Short mmCIF file of C-alpha atoms in Angstrom, two decimals:
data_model
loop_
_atom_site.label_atom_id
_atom_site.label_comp_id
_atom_site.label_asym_id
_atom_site.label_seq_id
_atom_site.Cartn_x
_atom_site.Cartn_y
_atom_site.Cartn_z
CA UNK B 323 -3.67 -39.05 -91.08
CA UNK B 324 -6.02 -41.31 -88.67
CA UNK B 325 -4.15 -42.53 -85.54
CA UNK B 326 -5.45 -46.25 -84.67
CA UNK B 327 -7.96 -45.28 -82.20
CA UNK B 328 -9.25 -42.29 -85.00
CA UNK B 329 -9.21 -45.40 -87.16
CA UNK B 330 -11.02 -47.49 -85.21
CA UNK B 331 -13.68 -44.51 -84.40
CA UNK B 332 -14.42 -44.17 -87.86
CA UNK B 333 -14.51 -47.40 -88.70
CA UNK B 334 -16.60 -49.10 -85.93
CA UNK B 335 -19.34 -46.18 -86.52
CA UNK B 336 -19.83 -46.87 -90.10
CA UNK B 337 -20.68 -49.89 -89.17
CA UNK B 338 -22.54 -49.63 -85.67
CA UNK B 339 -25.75 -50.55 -87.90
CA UNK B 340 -24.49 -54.59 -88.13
CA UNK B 341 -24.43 -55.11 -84.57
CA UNK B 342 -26.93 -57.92 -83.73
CA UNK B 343 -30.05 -56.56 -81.74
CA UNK B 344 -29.42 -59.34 -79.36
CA UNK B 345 -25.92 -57.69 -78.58
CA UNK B 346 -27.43 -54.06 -78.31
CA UNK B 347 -29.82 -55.23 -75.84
CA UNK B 348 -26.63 -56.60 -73.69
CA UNK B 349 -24.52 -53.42 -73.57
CA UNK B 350 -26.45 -51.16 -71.00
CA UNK B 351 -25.06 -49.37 -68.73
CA UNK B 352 -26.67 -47.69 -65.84
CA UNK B 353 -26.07 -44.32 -63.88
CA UNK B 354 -26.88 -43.03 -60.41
CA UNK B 355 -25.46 -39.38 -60.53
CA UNK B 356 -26.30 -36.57 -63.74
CA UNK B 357 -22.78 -35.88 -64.17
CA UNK B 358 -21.89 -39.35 -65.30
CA UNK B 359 -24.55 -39.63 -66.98
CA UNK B 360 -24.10 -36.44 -68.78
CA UNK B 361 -20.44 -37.23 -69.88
CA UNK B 362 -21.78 -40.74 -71.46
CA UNK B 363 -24.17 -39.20 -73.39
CA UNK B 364 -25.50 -36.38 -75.51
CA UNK B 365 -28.38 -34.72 -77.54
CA UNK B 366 -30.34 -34.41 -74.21
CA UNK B 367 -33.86 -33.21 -74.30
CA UNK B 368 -35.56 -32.40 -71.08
CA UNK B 369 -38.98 -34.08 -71.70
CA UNK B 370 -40.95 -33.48 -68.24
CA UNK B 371 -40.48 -30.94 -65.21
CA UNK B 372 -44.66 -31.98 -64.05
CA UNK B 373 -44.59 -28.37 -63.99
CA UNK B 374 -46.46 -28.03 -67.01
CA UNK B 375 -49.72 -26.92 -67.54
CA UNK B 376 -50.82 -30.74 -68.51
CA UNK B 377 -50.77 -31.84 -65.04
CA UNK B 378 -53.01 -30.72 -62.19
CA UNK B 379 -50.92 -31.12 -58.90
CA UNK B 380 -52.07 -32.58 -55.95
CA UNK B 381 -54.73 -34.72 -57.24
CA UNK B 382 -55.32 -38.26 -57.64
CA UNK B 383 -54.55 -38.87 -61.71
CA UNK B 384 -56.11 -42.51 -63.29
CA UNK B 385 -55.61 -43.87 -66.40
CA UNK B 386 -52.38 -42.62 -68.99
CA UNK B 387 -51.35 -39.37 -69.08
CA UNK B 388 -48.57 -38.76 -71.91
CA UNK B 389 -46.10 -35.68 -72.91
CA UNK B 390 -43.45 -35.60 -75.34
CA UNK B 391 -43.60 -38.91 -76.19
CA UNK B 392 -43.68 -40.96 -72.70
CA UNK B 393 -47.05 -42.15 -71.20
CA UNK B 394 -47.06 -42.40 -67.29
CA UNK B 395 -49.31 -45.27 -65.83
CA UNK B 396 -49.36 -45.79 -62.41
CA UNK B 397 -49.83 -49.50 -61.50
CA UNK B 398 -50.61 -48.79 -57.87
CA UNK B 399 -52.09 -46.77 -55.68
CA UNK B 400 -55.07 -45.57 -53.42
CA UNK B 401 -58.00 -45.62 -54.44
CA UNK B 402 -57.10 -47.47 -57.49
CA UNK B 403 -53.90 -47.12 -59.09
CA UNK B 404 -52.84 -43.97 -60.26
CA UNK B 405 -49.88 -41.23 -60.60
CA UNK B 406 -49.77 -37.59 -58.67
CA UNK B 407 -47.63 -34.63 -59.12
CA UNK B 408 -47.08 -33.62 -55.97
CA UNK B 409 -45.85 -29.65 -55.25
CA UNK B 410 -43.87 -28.79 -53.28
CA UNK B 411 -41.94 -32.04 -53.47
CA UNK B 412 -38.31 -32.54 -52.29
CA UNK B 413 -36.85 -32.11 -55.91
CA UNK B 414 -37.35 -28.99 -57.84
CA UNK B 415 -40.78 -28.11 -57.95
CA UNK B 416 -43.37 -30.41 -58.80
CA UNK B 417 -42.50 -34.27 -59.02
CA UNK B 418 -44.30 -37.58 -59.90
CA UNK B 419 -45.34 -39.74 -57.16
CA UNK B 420 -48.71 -42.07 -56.83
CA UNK B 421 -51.45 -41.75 -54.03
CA UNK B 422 -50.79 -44.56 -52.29
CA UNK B 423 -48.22 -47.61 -53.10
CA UNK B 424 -45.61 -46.63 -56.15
CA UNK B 425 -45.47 -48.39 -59.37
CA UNK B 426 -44.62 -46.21 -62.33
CA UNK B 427 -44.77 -47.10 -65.79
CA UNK B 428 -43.12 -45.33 -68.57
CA UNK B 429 -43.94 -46.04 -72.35
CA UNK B 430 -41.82 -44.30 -74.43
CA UNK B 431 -43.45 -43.65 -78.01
CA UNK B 432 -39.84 -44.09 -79.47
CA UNK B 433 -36.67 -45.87 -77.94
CA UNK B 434 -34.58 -43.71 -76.28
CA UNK B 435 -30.47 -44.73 -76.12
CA UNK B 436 -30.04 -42.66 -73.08
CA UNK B 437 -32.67 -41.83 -70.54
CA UNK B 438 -32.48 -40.31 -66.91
CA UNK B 439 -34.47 -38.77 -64.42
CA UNK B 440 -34.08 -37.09 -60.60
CA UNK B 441 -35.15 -39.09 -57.55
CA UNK B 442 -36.20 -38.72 -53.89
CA UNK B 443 -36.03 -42.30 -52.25
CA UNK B 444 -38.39 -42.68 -49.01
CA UNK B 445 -37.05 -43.83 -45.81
CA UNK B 446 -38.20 -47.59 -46.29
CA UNK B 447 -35.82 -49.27 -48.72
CA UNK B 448 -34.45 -48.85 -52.55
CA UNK B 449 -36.56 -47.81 -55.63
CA UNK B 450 -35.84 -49.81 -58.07
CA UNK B 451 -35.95 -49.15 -61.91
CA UNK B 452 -36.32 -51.64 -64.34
CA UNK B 453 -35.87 -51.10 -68.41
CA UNK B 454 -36.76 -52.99 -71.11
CA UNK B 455 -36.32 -52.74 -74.78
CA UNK B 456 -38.79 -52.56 -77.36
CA UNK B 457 -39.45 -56.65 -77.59
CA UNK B 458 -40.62 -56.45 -73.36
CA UNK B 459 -36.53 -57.94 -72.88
CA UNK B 460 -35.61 -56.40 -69.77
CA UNK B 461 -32.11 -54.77 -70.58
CA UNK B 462 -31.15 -54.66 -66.42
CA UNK B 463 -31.87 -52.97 -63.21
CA UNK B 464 -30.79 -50.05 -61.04
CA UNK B 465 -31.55 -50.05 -57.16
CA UNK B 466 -31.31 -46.76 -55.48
CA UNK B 467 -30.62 -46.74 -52.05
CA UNK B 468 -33.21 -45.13 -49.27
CA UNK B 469 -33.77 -41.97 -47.98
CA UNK B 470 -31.56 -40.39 -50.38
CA UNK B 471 -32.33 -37.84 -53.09
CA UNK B 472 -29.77 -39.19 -56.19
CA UNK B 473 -30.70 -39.53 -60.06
CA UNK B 474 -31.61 -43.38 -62.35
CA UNK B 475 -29.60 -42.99 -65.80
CA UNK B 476 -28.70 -45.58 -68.69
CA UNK B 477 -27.15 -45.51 -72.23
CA UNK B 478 -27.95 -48.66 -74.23
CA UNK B 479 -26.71 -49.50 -78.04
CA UNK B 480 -30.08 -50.70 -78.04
CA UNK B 481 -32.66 -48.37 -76.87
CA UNK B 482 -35.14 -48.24 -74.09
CA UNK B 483 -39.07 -48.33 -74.54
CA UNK B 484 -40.59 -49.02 -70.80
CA UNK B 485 -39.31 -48.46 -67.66
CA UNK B 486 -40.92 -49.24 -64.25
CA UNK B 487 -40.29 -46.91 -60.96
CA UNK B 488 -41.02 -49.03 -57.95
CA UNK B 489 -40.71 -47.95 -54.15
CA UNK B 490 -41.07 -50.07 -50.82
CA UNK B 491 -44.10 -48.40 -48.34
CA UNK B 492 -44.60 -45.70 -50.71
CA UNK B 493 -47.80 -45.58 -49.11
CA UNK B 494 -46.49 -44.22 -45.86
CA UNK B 495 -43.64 -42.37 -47.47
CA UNK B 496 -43.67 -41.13 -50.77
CA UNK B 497 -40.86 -41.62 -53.70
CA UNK B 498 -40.81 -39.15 -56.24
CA UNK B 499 -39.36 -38.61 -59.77
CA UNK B 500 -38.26 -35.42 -61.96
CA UNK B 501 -36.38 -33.65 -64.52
CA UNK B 502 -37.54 -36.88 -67.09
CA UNK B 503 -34.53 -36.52 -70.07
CA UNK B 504 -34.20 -38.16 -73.02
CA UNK B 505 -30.78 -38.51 -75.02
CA UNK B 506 -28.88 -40.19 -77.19
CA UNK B 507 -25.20 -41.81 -76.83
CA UNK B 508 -22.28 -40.58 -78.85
CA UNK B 509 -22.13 -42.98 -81.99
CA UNK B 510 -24.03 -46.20 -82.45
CA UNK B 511 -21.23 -48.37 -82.65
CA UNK B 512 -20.43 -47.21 -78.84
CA UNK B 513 -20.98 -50.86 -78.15
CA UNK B 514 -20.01 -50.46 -73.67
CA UNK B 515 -22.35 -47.42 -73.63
CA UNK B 516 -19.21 -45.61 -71.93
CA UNK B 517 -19.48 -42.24 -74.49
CA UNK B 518 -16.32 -43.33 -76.54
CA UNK B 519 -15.51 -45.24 -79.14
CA UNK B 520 -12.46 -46.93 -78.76
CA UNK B 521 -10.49 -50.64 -78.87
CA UNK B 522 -13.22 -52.08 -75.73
CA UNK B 523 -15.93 -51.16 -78.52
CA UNK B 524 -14.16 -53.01 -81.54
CA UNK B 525 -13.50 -55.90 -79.52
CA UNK B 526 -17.38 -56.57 -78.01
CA UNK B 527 -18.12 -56.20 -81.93
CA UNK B 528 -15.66 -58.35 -83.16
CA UNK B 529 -16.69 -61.15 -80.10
CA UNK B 530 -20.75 -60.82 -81.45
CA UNK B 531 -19.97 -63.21 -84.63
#
């Protein structure tokens, strides 16, 4: 027999699917180490090391370039803008980077619930990553702080389909990204985005109507 949070599992995943999109959008939650993201989340797929043969390293790279299902667009840059994979980078191996000023688009081809990715942070202030649903609705923000080498991470009941990486001097002092993953949360009624479904999850469903 079910105990009441069993109950409530079972229950509030047979019928994630009702949840208003406008709610989904809300319940994002963001991540700045792997671990927590890790526990939150599940069905990871690593989607880009910029060690594979698709990208030639240390050169200036204009227009989209896309693998697995994300296009990278740089919005910035010297002598236009642009995106580089620069090796040997701080992170492991090569990592993604612009010539010049950073501004990093990412399209995802489909939504993602969970998406994460390494960082290196330049000396000069925060990198900031912004994510926004499928609609252009941005679903929130994560600053990470400078000269540090951490990790960006969300789960979302709705999912992601364009984030921007953003640095401050990045032409002096490059910011870099890695390890691009892809994932997907535990159940679709795990309304918080926390990687359970429990009484915080019935009650944000029951509050939408």
């Amino acid at each position: 027999m079910l105990n009441r949070t069993s109950r409530i599992a079972w229950i509030a995943c047979l019928i994630g699917f009702l949840v208003p999109p406008t709610l989904q959008a809300a319940n994002t939650r963001f991540y700045s180490t792997r671990d927590a993201w890790d526990a939150a989340t599940n069905k990871r797929l690593l989607l880009a090391t910029f060690s594979e043969p698709l990208w030639p390293v240390n050169q200036v790279l204009f227009g989209d370039w896309t693998l697995n299902g994300v296009t990278y667009r740089g919005n910035a840059g010297t002598p236009g803008p642009n995106i580089y994979v620069f090796n040997p980078s701080p992170l492991t191996g090569p990592a993604l980077t612009a010539n010049g000023d950073e501004d990093i688009e990412m399209i995802l081809a489909a939504p993602a619930r969970a998406f994460g990715f390494d960082v290196r942070v330049n000396t000069f202030g925060p990198v900031t990553v912004r994510a926004f649903d499928s609609s252009g609705r941005l679903m929130g923000s994560l600053e990470l702080p400078q000269n540090t080498i951490g990790f960006f991470g969300l789960a979302a009941t709705g999912g992601v389909a364009r984030l921007t990486f953003r640095s401050v001097n990045g032409a002096i002092e490059n910011s870099l990204l890695d390890n691009v993953t892809r994932g997907d949360v535990t159940c679709p009624a795990d309304l918080n985005a926390d990687g359970l479904v429990d009484d915080a999850d019935f009650s944000v469903f029951v509050g939408s109507y």
